[in-house]
Amino acid sequence: MEPIVSIKPLLAVLSSLLAVPLILKTGEDRRNLREFWSVLAGVIKFSIVISMVPAILAGHTIEYTLVTFYQGIDIKFRVDAFGMLFGTVSSFLWIITTFYSIGYMRTNKEHAQTRYYTCFAISLSSTIAVAFSANLITLFIFYEFLSLATVPLVGHKETPEALEGAKKYFLYLLSLSKTLLLSGIFIVYMVAGTTDFQVHGLLRNEPGSLLLFVGFFLFLFGFAKGAVMPVHNWLPSAMVAPTPVSALLHAVAVVKVGVFSILRVVLYIYGVDLMGRMHLGITAAYVVSFTIVAASVIALSKDNIKARLAYSTVSQLSYVILGAVLLTSSSMLGGVMHIANHAFSKITLFFCAGSLYVAAHKTEVSQLSGIGRKMPWTMAAFFIGSLSMIGVPPAAGFTSKWFLALGSIEAHQVPILMVLLASTVLNAAYFLPITYKAFFEKEEPAAGGGHGHHDDHHEEVREIPMVAVPLVITAIISLLIGIYPDYFLSLAQEVIR
């Protein structure tokens, strides 16, 4: 089927970028107008993305070449089912996160809000560009833009801790992409003469070789945003950022760009046939299985809410990769769907962490006894997000975990099935006590020293509507896409066809 040539992919990328001068011009003096531009850009971006859905579901692809430098090297966009799934999630959640940011940033009286919204807009342009990239060259360019645009967001608070976190974030991502990732791209270009993504894999007809075997792991660890151990340390360090940034980093843009890019390499560069012939799939499956279990164990030990969520993210990202590298139809379906399911659920959890901070100044799990009585909407949403992370029906996470379990059985990999079951138990062990503590434990009376100061009491705590409404919406959606998974399921089925 011939691709449709259209400028829409480029317009989807540019829509938030064009809002940047408007955001900068209005600045701190006219903050309502500044935030209006952010919301408008998000709505326009999402509208352009959704307008391409009918063609994609009909089996078409949409292409647009921006510039050609040399044969096999160009900046080109192509929208297919996989890009559409990621594009839908990221563009929709940007709108929700913008509204959440307005409530969070104003209530918390954060400084440099214009810079924040500017970097936010550039980040989302880069994310959509990655989603719609037609080759590794285009993907790499915008992957790097995303890294640069999010550094000021990570260091937003400008405290020594924030600056150190931003420095670590920058050095990790840039150094690994400039070494491992670029090396992998060179190998692909040297072997194939192009880096274009192709259905069933650009390299599918190539004989297996040590060079291609090594090349795959250059991609697996070079795309450090995927946070496969041991290249995961940047992610917990980035939690020093404001909570809306953490939500963007850990649920939508940055980490999802990492696993999305790895899946692009698995499905559209190497392909299932070559991955199977070289036993790359099962080797990678055991590598990411270690990450799934180890990160869950570390999460269990963390009292800080955002730190626990960060290590949960490290674990959950490897579910996506695991589904792809198991190379069965069910596992790939589960891995692709988990990109969307995890995004809605994890952003809910981070929104809840932010709500607890701005309304009650709570950052530790141990401080949450009885908080559910004062903040029922926040903690109910947290509970729903937790159920999705654990994989309890009808929450969204159940669907993807079900397909992952089926896939491990289809692949005759009982140890992988045991990993999935063990991680589910660990998920329950570090999420459910938070809900129990919030709703069923009594608030501890004041005591001298330690945590016994007045800030630990909930008498004056009230939920902030501008912060609470977005997290309730994402919690409801995470339930709805578990009950009605048709949209993302249709796109995922189109991906693996």
GROMACS .gro file of C-alpha atoms in nm:
model
  497
    1MET     CA    1   0.000   0.000   0.000
    2GLU     CA    2   0.149   0.333  -0.109
    3PRO     CA    3   0.216   0.579   0.174
    4ILE     CA    4   0.015   0.901   0.188
    5VAL     CA    5   0.233   1.211   0.150
    6SER     CA    6   0.113   1.483   0.387
    7ILE     CA    7   0.256   1.773   0.586
    8LYS     CA    8   0.049   1.675   0.892
    9PRO     CA    9   0.334   1.492   1.073
   10LEU     CA   10   0.550   1.805   1.049
   11LEU     CA   11   0.262   2.026   1.168
   12ALA     CA   12   0.212   1.796   1.469
   13VAL     CA   13   0.578   1.842   1.557
   14LEU     CA   14   0.579   2.220   1.502
   15SER     CA   15   0.253   2.306   1.681
   16SER     CA   16   0.403   2.328   2.031
   17LEU     CA   17   0.733   2.467   1.898
   18LEU     CA   18   0.549   2.762   1.743
   19ALA     CA   19   0.400   2.839   2.085
   20VAL     CA   20   0.749   2.898   2.232
   21PRO     CA   21   0.791   3.264   2.115
   22LEU     CA   22   0.437   3.339   2.230
   23ILE     CA   23   0.506   3.191   2.575
   24LEU     CA   24   0.833   3.386   2.600
   25LYS     CA   25   0.673   3.712   2.485
   26THR     CA   26   0.388   3.703   2.739
   27GLY     CA   27   0.618   3.592   3.023
   28GLU     CA   28   0.555   3.631   3.395
   29ASP     CA   29   0.355   3.954   3.365
   30ARG     CA   30   0.065   3.798   3.172
   31ARG     CA   31   0.065   3.446   3.306
   32ASN     CA   32  -0.296   3.370   3.208
   33LEU     CA   33  -0.216   3.443   2.844
   34ARG     CA   34   0.115   3.251   2.870
   35GLU     CA   35  -0.065   2.942   2.996
   36PHE     CA   36  -0.339   2.986   2.737
   37TRP     CA   37  -0.075   2.949   2.463
   38SER     CA   38   0.047   2.626   2.625
   39VAL     CA   39  -0.303   2.480   2.641
   40LEU     CA   40  -0.392   2.595   2.288
   41ALA     CA   41  -0.074   2.442   2.145
   42GLY     CA   42  -0.153   2.115   2.320
   43VAL     CA   43  -0.508   2.106   2.185
   44ILE     CA   44  -0.389   2.184   1.829
   45LYS     CA   45  -0.117   1.917   1.850
   46PHE     CA   46  -0.361   1.653   1.975
   47SER     CA   47  -0.617   1.749   1.707
   48ILE     CA   48  -0.360   1.710   1.428
   49VAL     CA   49  -0.249   1.372   1.566
   50ILE     CA   50  -0.605   1.242   1.599
   51SER     CA   51  -0.692   1.360   1.246
   52MET     CA   52  -0.448   1.100   1.110
   53VAL     CA   53  -0.600   0.807   1.303
   54PRO     CA   54  -0.858   0.692   1.040
   55ALA     CA   55  -0.589   0.652   0.773
   56ILE     CA   56  -0.359   0.463   1.010
   57LEU     CA   57  -0.635   0.225   1.127
   58ALA     CA   58  -0.714   0.161   0.759
   59GLY     CA   59  -0.359   0.030   0.718
   60HIS     CA   60  -0.199   0.335   0.553
   61THR     CA   61   0.117   0.520   0.654
   62ILE     CA   62   0.164   0.897   0.626
   63GLU     CA   63   0.503   1.034   0.519
   64TYR     CA   64   0.675   1.368   0.485
   65THR     CA   65   1.044   1.425   0.397
   66LEU     CA   66   1.185   1.745   0.544
   67VAL     CA   67   1.539   1.737   0.400
   68THR     CA   68   1.771   1.485   0.231
   69PHE     CA   69   2.143   1.518   0.305
   70TYR     CA   70   2.275   1.211   0.127
   71GLN     CA   71   2.144   0.883  -0.009
   72GLY     CA   72   2.007   0.694   0.293
   73ILE     CA   73   2.051   0.993   0.527
   74ASP     CA   74   1.754   1.228   0.559
   75ILE     CA   75   1.521   1.388   0.812
   76LYS     CA   76   1.192   1.223   0.738
   77PHE     CA   77   0.866   1.166   0.924
   78ARG     CA   78   0.642   0.864   0.887
   79VAL     CA   79   0.328   0.799   1.087
   80ASP     CA   80   0.240   0.431   1.135
   81ALA     CA   81   0.036   0.244   1.396
   82PHE     CA   82   0.320   0.232   1.648
   83GLY     CA   83   0.400   0.601   1.617
   84MET     CA   84   0.030   0.683   1.636
   85LEU     CA   85  -0.012   0.492   1.963
   86PHE     CA   86   0.275   0.682   2.125
   87GLY     CA   87   0.175   1.011   1.961
   88THR     CA   88  -0.183   0.984   2.089
   89VAL     CA   89  -0.071   0.916   2.446
   90SER     CA   90   0.193   1.189   2.465
   91SER     CA   91  -0.010   1.463   2.293
   92PHE     CA   92  -0.323   1.396   2.503
   93LEU     CA   93  -0.137   1.375   2.833
   94TRP     CA   94   0.045   1.700   2.756
   95ILE     CA   95  -0.290   1.882   2.771
   96ILE     CA   96  -0.374   1.723   3.108
   97THR     CA   97  -0.023   1.789   3.243
   98THR     CA   98  -0.042   2.155   3.138
   99PHE     CA   99  -0.359   2.208   3.343
  100TYR     CA  100  -0.199   2.021   3.634
  101SER     CA  101   0.115   2.236   3.600
  102ILE     CA  102  -0.088   2.556   3.624
  103GLY     CA  103  -0.239   2.446   3.957
  104TYR     CA  104   0.090   2.305   4.091
  105MET     CA  105   0.320   2.590   3.987
  106ARG     CA  106   0.086   2.865   4.106
  107THR     CA  107   0.001   2.702   4.438
  108ASN     CA  108   0.364   2.626   4.507
  109LYS     CA  109   0.470   2.974   4.389
  110GLU     CA  110   0.748   2.826   4.175
  111HIS     CA  111   0.997   3.066   4.014
  112ALA     CA  112   1.094   3.078   3.643
  113GLN     CA  113   0.756   2.951   3.525
  114THR     CA  114   0.803   3.098   3.175
  115ARG     CA  115   1.122   2.894   3.131
  116TYR     CA  116   0.933   2.590   3.258
  117TYR     CA  117   0.651   2.621   3.001
  118THR     CA  118   0.901   2.698   2.724
  119CYS     CA  119   1.108   2.386   2.789
  120PHE     CA  120   0.789   2.187   2.828
  121ALA     CA  121   0.675   2.289   2.478
  122ILE     CA  122   1.012   2.206   2.320
  123SER     CA  123   1.010   1.868   2.497
  124LEU     CA  124   0.673   1.774   2.352
  125SER     CA  125   0.773   1.877   2.001
  126SER     CA  126   1.078   1.652   2.033
  127THR     CA  127   0.866   1.366   2.168
  128ILE     CA  128   0.620   1.379   1.877
  129ALA     CA  129   0.914   1.404   1.634
  130VAL     CA  130   1.056   1.082   1.780
  131ALA     CA  131   0.714   0.914   1.760
  132PHE     CA  132   0.682   1.003   1.391
  133SER     CA  133   1.047   0.947   1.287
  134ALA     CA  134   1.091   0.743   0.970
  135ASN     CA  135   1.452   0.640   1.035
  136LEU     CA  136   1.722   0.618   1.302
  137ILE     CA  137   1.886   0.945   1.191
  138THR     CA  138   1.570   1.149   1.249
  139LEU     CA  139   1.497   0.965   1.571
  140PHE     CA  140   1.850   1.029   1.703
  141ILE     CA  141   1.837   1.403   1.628
  142PHE     CA  142   1.512   1.458   1.816
  143TYR     CA  143   1.608   1.213   2.092
  144GLU     CA  144   1.902   1.448   2.160
  145PHE     CA  145   1.681   1.759   2.141
  146LEU     CA  146   1.458   1.602   2.407
  147SER     CA  147   1.757   1.541   2.635
  148LEU     CA  148   1.870   1.904   2.603
  149ALA     CA  149   1.522   2.050   2.649
  150THR     CA  150   1.456   1.855   2.968
  151VAL     CA  151   1.784   1.939   3.147
  152PRO     CA  152   1.652   2.284   3.263
  153LEU     CA  153   1.332   2.113   3.380
  154VAL     CA  154   1.524   1.864   3.595
  155GLY     CA  155   1.734   2.144   3.746
  156HIS     CA  156   1.436   2.383   3.770
  157LYS     CA  157   1.458   2.444   4.147
  158GLU     CA  158   1.825   2.550   4.114
  159THR     CA  159   1.914   2.404   4.455
  160PRO     CA  160   2.249   2.220   4.483
  161GLU     CA  161   2.058   1.889   4.479
  162ALA     CA  162   1.858   1.991   4.171
  163LEU     CA  163   2.168   2.108   3.983
  164GLU     CA  164   2.349   1.785   4.070
  165GLY     CA  165   2.050   1.583   3.948
  166ALA     CA  166   2.041   1.781   3.622
  167LYS     CA  167   2.416   1.734   3.574
  168LYS     CA  168   2.387   1.357   3.624
  169TYR     CA  169   2.086   1.344   3.391
  170PHE     CA  170   2.273   1.537   3.121
  171LEU     CA  171   2.598   1.339   3.146
  172TYR     CA  172   2.428   0.999   3.153
  173LEU     CA  173   2.200   1.054   2.856
  174LEU     CA  174   2.435   1.254   2.635
  175SER     CA  175   2.744   1.040   2.694
  176LEU     CA  176   2.566   0.711   2.627
  177SER     CA  177   2.388   0.838   2.318
  178LYS     CA  178   2.706   0.990   2.175
  179THR     CA  179   2.901   0.666   2.225
  180LEU     CA  180   2.687   0.353   2.230
  181LEU     CA  181   2.386   0.479   2.035
  182LEU     CA  182   2.581   0.648   1.755
  183SER     CA  183   2.796   0.334   1.722
  184GLY     CA  184   2.483   0.122   1.680
  185ILE     CA  185   2.349   0.358   1.411
  186PHE     CA  186   2.682   0.345   1.224
  187ILE     CA  187   2.671  -0.036   1.228
  188VAL     CA  188   2.318  -0.042   1.083
  189TYR     CA  189   2.408   0.210   0.810
  190MET     CA  190   2.728   0.023   0.726
  191VAL     CA  191   2.540  -0.308   0.688
  192ALA     CA  192   2.220  -0.185   0.518
  193GLY     CA  193   2.317   0.145   0.350
  194THR     CA  194   2.018   0.315   0.514
  195THR     CA  195   1.859   0.348   0.857
  196ASP     CA  196   1.493   0.353   0.741
  197PHE     CA  197   1.243   0.166   0.957
  198GLN     CA  198   1.085  -0.120   0.761
  199VAL     CA  199   0.797  -0.351   0.844
  200HIS     CA  200   0.939  -0.690   0.959
  201GLY     CA  201   1.285  -0.532   0.998
  202LEU     CA  202   1.540  -0.352   0.782
  203LEU     CA  203   1.802  -0.623   0.857
  204ARG     CA  204   1.565  -0.923   0.842
  205ASN     CA  205   1.747  -1.085   0.546
  206GLU     CA  206   2.097  -1.028   0.683
  207PRO     CA  207   2.296  -1.326   0.812
  208GLY     CA  208   2.354  -1.320   1.186
  209SER     CA  209   2.694  -1.189   1.293
  210LEU     CA  210   2.884  -1.088   1.605
  211LEU     CA  211   2.876  -0.727   1.481
  212LEU     CA  212   2.495  -0.722   1.470
  213PHE     CA  213   2.474  -0.904   1.804
  214VAL     CA  214   2.691  -0.640   1.971
  215GLY     CA  215   2.507  -0.368   1.779
  216PHE     CA  216   2.176  -0.463   1.936
  217PHE     CA  217   2.310  -0.419   2.289
  218LEU     CA  218   2.460  -0.085   2.188
  219PHE     CA  219   2.101   0.021   2.118
  220LEU     CA  220   1.958  -0.143   2.432
  221PHE     CA  221   2.195   0.049   2.661
  222GLY     CA  222   2.258   0.348   2.432
  223PHE     CA  223   1.889   0.440   2.453
  224ALA     CA  224   1.951   0.509   2.822
  225LYS     CA  225   1.610   0.673   2.858
  226GLY     CA  226   1.477   0.314   2.861
  227ALA     CA  227   1.652   0.280   3.202
  228VAL     CA  228   1.768  -0.081   3.167
  229MET     CA  229   2.009  -0.158   3.451
  230PRO     CA  230   2.288  -0.055   3.491
  231VAL     CA  231   2.214   0.265   3.292
  232HIS     CA  232   1.916   0.360   3.509
  233ASN     CA  233   2.070   0.582   3.779
  234TRP     CA  234   1.983   0.907   3.603
  235LEU     CA  235   1.611   0.839   3.653
  236PRO     CA  236   1.591   0.834   4.037
  237SER     CA  237   1.830   1.133   4.042
  238ALA     CA  238   1.589   1.328   3.817
  239MET     CA  239   1.314   1.310   4.081
  240VAL     CA  240   1.449   1.637   4.229
  241ALA     CA  241   1.251   1.812   3.954
  242PRO     CA  242   0.904   1.961   4.025
  243THR     CA  243   0.636   1.691   4.024
  244PRO     CA  244   0.481   1.786   3.687
  245VAL     CA  245   0.829   1.740   3.537
  246SER     CA  246   0.864   1.405   3.712
  247ALA     CA  247   0.528   1.307   3.566
  248LEU     CA  248   0.645   1.414   3.220
  249LEU     CA  249   0.981   1.236   3.258
  250HIS     CA  250   0.869   0.916   3.428
  251ALA     CA  251   0.534   0.855   3.261
  252VAL     CA  252   0.519   1.013   2.917
  253ALA     CA  253   0.797   1.185   2.727
  254VAL     CA  254   1.146   1.085   2.832
  255VAL     CA  255   1.124   0.726   2.952
  256LYS     CA  256   0.864   0.632   2.692
  257VAL     CA  257   1.087   0.775   2.419
  258GLY     CA  258   1.353   0.535   2.550
  259VAL     CA  259   1.147   0.216   2.534
  260PHE     CA  260   0.967   0.329   2.217
  261SER     CA  261   1.306   0.372   2.045
  262ILE     CA  262   1.425   0.029   2.164
  263LEU     CA  263   1.107  -0.130   2.027
  264ARG     CA  264   1.162   0.053   1.696
  265VAL     CA  265   1.500  -0.120   1.673
  266VAL     CA  266   1.358  -0.462   1.769
  267LEU     CA  267   1.058  -0.454   1.534
  268TYR     CA  268   1.165  -0.225   1.248
  269ILE     CA  269   1.547  -0.254   1.227
  270TYR     CA  270   1.636  -0.608   1.339
  271GLY     CA  271   1.297  -0.773   1.297
  272VAL     CA  272   1.155  -1.081   1.467
  273ASP     CA  273   1.322  -1.329   1.228
  274LEU     CA  274   1.677  -1.200   1.278
  275MET     CA  275   1.625  -1.155   1.654
  276GLY     CA  276   1.513  -1.520   1.674
  277ARG     CA  277   1.794  -1.658   1.455
  278MET     CA  278   2.061  -1.482   1.661
  279HIS     CA  279   1.896  -1.569   1.997
  280LEU     CA  280   1.900  -1.198   2.071
  281GLY     CA  281   1.543  -1.198   2.197
  282ILE     CA  282   1.585  -1.445   2.478
  283THR     CA  283   1.923  -1.298   2.582
  284ALA     CA  284   1.769  -0.951   2.608
  285ALA     CA  285   1.465  -1.096   2.789
  286TYR     CA  286   1.681  -1.221   3.075
  287VAL     CA  287   1.872  -0.891   3.091
  288VAL     CA  288   1.552  -0.687   3.133
  289SER     CA  289   1.401  -0.948   3.367
  290PHE     CA  290   1.680  -0.871   3.611
  291THR     CA  291   1.586  -0.501   3.589
  292ILE     CA  292   1.218  -0.581   3.653
  293VAL     CA  293   1.289  -0.769   3.976
  294ALA     CA  294   1.586  -0.569   4.107
  295ALA     CA  295   1.414  -0.229   4.062
  296SER     CA  296   1.102  -0.360   4.236
  297VAL     CA  297   1.308  -0.476   4.534
  298ILE     CA  298   1.477  -0.134   4.557
  299ALA     CA  299   1.136   0.041   4.533
  300LEU     CA  300   1.022  -0.163   4.832
  301SER     CA  301   1.299  -0.007   5.043
  302LYS     CA  302   1.221   0.359   4.959
  303ASP     CA  303   1.023   0.578   5.199
  304ASN     CA  304   1.028   0.884   4.974
  305ILE     CA  305   0.716   0.867   4.754
  306LYS     CA  306   0.878   0.994   4.434
  307ALA     CA  307   1.181   0.766   4.485
  308ARG     CA  308   0.950   0.466   4.518
  309LEU     CA  309   0.765   0.570   4.203
  310ALA     CA  310   1.096   0.626   4.019
  311TYR     CA  311   1.220   0.272   4.083
  312SER     CA  312   0.875   0.142   3.997
  313THR     CA  313   0.916   0.317   3.661
  314VAL     CA  314   1.255   0.152   3.604
  315SER     CA  315   1.086  -0.186   3.658
  316GLN     CA  316   0.775  -0.114   3.451
  317LEU     CA  317   0.971   0.015   3.150
  318SER     CA  318   1.139  -0.322   3.117
  319TYR     CA  319   0.796  -0.485   3.083
  320VAL     CA  320   0.763  -0.302   2.751
  321ILE     CA  321   1.102  -0.424   2.629
  322LEU     CA  322   1.037  -0.776   2.760
  323GLY     CA  323   0.718  -0.801   2.556
  324ALA     CA  324   0.900  -0.709   2.236
  325VAL     CA  325   1.203  -0.934   2.282
  326LEU     CA  326   1.003  -1.245   2.372
  327LEU     CA  327   0.905  -1.230   2.001
  328THR     CA  328   0.561  -1.392   2.030
  329SER     CA  329   0.246  -1.221   1.905
  330SER     CA  330   0.088  -1.202   2.253
  331SER     CA  331   0.402  -1.071   2.423
  332MET     CA  332   0.458  -0.802   2.158
  333LEU     CA  333   0.094  -0.700   2.190
  334GLY     CA  334   0.137  -0.668   2.567
  335GLY     CA  335   0.463  -0.475   2.538
  336VAL     CA  336   0.325  -0.224   2.289
  337MET     CA  337   0.003  -0.172   2.488
  338HIS     CA  338   0.197  -0.124   2.812
  339ILE     CA  339   0.339   0.201   2.668
  340ALA     CA  340  -0.010   0.352   2.687
  341ASN     CA  341  -0.136   0.167   2.995
  342HIS     CA  342   0.168   0.255   3.205
  343ALA     CA  343   0.161   0.619   3.090
  344PHE     CA  344  -0.192   0.689   3.216
  345SER     CA  345  -0.143   0.496   3.540
  346LYS     CA  346   0.202   0.626   3.633
  347ILE     CA  347   0.118   0.988   3.553
  348THR     CA  348  -0.177   0.951   3.792
  349LEU     CA  349   0.057   0.833   4.067
  350PHE     CA  350   0.300   1.122   4.014
  351PHE     CA  351   0.014   1.371   4.004
  352CYS     CA  352  -0.098   1.228   4.340
  353ALA     CA  353   0.253   1.269   4.482
  354GLY     CA  354   0.246   1.633   4.371
  355SER     CA  355  -0.098   1.685   4.523
  356LEU     CA  356   0.027   1.550   4.857
  357TYR     CA  357   0.321   1.789   4.841
  358VAL     CA  358   0.137   2.112   4.755
  359ALA     CA  359  -0.163   2.047   4.982
  360ALA     CA  360   0.005   1.880   5.281
  361HIS     CA  361   0.383   1.911   5.225
  362LYS     CA  362   0.418   1.533   5.253
  363THR     CA  363   0.700   1.361   5.066
  364GLU     CA  364   0.745   1.036   5.264
  365VAL     CA  365   0.526   0.726   5.281
  366SER     CA  366   0.572   0.721   5.660
  367GLN     CA  367   0.398   1.062   5.684
  368LEU     CA  368   0.073   0.951   5.521
  369SER     CA  369  -0.115   0.793   5.813
  370GLY     CA  370  -0.476   0.910   5.795
  371ILE     CA  371  -0.418   1.150   5.504
  372GLY     CA  372  -0.686   0.973   5.297
  373ARG     CA  373  -0.959   1.120   5.517
  374LYS     CA  374  -0.846   1.473   5.428
  375MET     CA  375  -0.750   1.402   5.066
  376PRO     CA  376  -0.992   1.128   4.952
  377TRP     CA  377  -0.983   1.213   4.580
  378THR     CA  378  -0.604   1.209   4.567
  379MET     CA  379  -0.564   0.884   4.757
  380ALA     CA  380  -0.852   0.711   4.572
  381ALA     CA  381  -0.681   0.804   4.244
  382PHE     CA  382  -0.352   0.674   4.385
  383PHE     CA  383  -0.523   0.345   4.467
  384ILE     CA  384  -0.657   0.312   4.111
  385GLY     CA  385  -0.313   0.387   3.965
  386SER     CA  386  -0.162   0.130   4.202
  387LEU     CA  387  -0.407  -0.138   4.088
  388SER     CA  388  -0.301  -0.075   3.729
  389MET     CA  389   0.069  -0.104   3.818
  390ILE     CA  390   0.001  -0.431   4.001
  391GLY     CA  391  -0.213  -0.562   3.715
  392VAL     CA  392  -0.549  -0.600   3.888
  393PRO     CA  393  -0.856  -0.603   3.659
  394PRO     CA  394  -1.028  -0.391   3.539
  395ALA     CA  395  -0.741  -0.139   3.559
  396ALA     CA  396  -0.537  -0.078   3.241
  397GLY     CA  397  -0.224  -0.262   3.354
  398PHE     CA  398  -0.408  -0.593   3.371
  399THR     CA  399  -0.454  -0.607   2.993
  400SER     CA  400  -0.088  -0.566   2.908
  401LYS     CA  401   0.032  -0.796   3.188
  402TRP     CA  402  -0.216  -1.062   3.073
  403PHE     CA  403  -0.071  -1.055   2.721
  404LEU     CA  404   0.283  -1.058   2.859
  405ALA     CA  405   0.204  -1.368   3.066
  406LEU     CA  406   0.047  -1.537   2.763
  407GLY     CA  407   0.351  -1.445   2.558
  408SER     CA  408   0.592  -1.601   2.808
  409ILE     CA  409   0.389  -1.924   2.794
  410GLU     CA  410   0.386  -1.915   2.410
  411ALA     CA  411   0.765  -1.871   2.419
  412HIS     CA  412   0.792  -2.168   2.662
  413GLN     CA  413   0.972  -1.944   2.907
  414VAL     CA  414   0.851  -2.050   3.252
  415PRO     CA  415   1.133  -1.852   3.427
  416ILE     CA  416   1.006  -1.533   3.258
  417LEU     CA  417   0.651  -1.614   3.375
  418MET     CA  418   0.789  -1.651   3.729
  419VAL     CA  419   0.956  -1.309   3.694
  420LEU     CA  420   0.622  -1.153   3.597
  421LEU     CA  421   0.446  -1.317   3.892
  422ALA     CA  422   0.722  -1.221   4.137
  423SER     CA  423   0.721  -0.859   4.017
  424THR     CA  424   0.343  -0.845   4.055
  425VAL     CA  425   0.375  -0.953   4.418
  426LEU     CA  426   0.649  -0.691   4.471
  427ASN     CA  427   0.431  -0.424   4.305
  428ALA     CA  428   0.154  -0.503   4.554
  429ALA     CA  429   0.403  -0.501   4.842
  430TYR     CA  430   0.525  -0.145   4.775
  431PHE     CA  431   0.198   0.014   4.656
  432LEU     CA  432  -0.085  -0.125   4.870
  433PRO     CA  433   0.064  -0.027   5.210
  434ILE     CA  434   0.046   0.337   5.096
  435THR     CA  435  -0.331   0.316   5.047
  436TYR     CA  436  -0.372   0.119   5.371
  437LYS     CA  437  -0.174   0.377   5.565
  438ALA     CA  438  -0.369   0.667   5.413
  439PHE     CA  439  -0.718   0.530   5.477
  440PHE     CA  440  -0.692   0.283   5.764
  441GLU     CA  441  -0.415   0.405   5.995
  442LYS     CA  442  -0.479   0.679   6.247
  443GLU     CA  443  -0.272   0.993   6.234
  444GLU     CA  444   0.007   0.975   6.487
  445PRO     CA  445  -0.015   1.233   6.768
  446ALA     CA  446   0.245   1.509   6.792
  447ALA     CA  447   0.569   1.420   6.962
  448GLY     CA  448   0.884   1.608   7.035
  449GLY     CA  449   1.164   1.587   6.778
  450GLY     CA  450   1.186   1.389   6.457
  451HIS     CA  451   0.870   1.402   6.251
  452GLY     CA  452   0.658   1.523   6.540
  453HIS     CA  453   0.632   1.888   6.437
  454HIS     CA  454   0.308   2.056   6.337
  455ASP     CA  455   0.370   2.014   5.963
  456ASP     CA  456   0.298   1.643   6.000
  457HIS     CA  457  -0.061   1.706   6.107
  458HIS     CA  458  -0.350   1.700   5.864
  459GLU     CA  459  -0.602   1.929   6.039
  460GLU     CA  460  -0.561   2.213   5.788
  461VAL     CA  461  -0.505   1.993   5.483
  462ARG     CA  462  -0.743   2.049   5.191
  463GLU     CA  463  -0.722   1.923   4.835
  464ILE     CA  464  -0.653   2.186   4.570
  465PRO     CA  465  -0.906   2.156   4.284
  466MET     CA  466  -0.667   2.269   4.006
  467VAL     CA  467  -0.432   1.990   4.112
  468ALA     CA  468  -0.688   1.724   4.206
  469VAL     CA  469  -0.908   1.739   3.894
  470PRO     CA  470  -0.637   1.631   3.643
  471LEU     CA  471  -0.533   1.332   3.856
  472VAL     CA  472  -0.895   1.218   3.888
  473ILE     CA  473  -0.931   1.240   3.509
  474THR     CA  474  -0.620   1.030   3.441
  475ALA     CA  475  -0.726   0.776   3.706
  476ILE     CA  476  -1.068   0.738   3.540
  477ILE     CA  477  -0.907   0.702   3.196
  478SER     CA  478  -0.671   0.433   3.327
  479LEU     CA  479  -0.981   0.238   3.432
  480LEU     CA  480  -1.164   0.303   3.105
  481ILE     CA  481  -0.878   0.183   2.884
  482GLY     CA  482  -0.867  -0.132   3.095
  483ILE     CA  483  -1.238  -0.192   3.041
  484TYR     CA  484  -1.245  -0.067   2.679
  485PRO     CA  485  -0.896  -0.129   2.537
  486ASP     CA  486  -1.016  -0.133   2.175
  487TYR     CA  487  -0.835   0.179   2.049
  488PHE     CA  488  -0.488   0.092   2.176
  489LEU     CA  489  -0.546  -0.278   2.109
  490SER     CA  490  -0.631  -0.203   1.744
  491LEU     CA  491  -0.315   0.003   1.700
  492ALA     CA  492  -0.103  -0.262   1.876
  493GLN     CA  493  -0.246  -0.535   1.654
  494GLU     CA  494  -0.161  -0.322   1.349
  495VAL     CA  495   0.197  -0.289   1.480
  496ILE     CA  496   0.260  -0.664   1.504
  497ARG     CA  497   0.068  -0.761   1.188
   0.00000   0.00000   0.00000
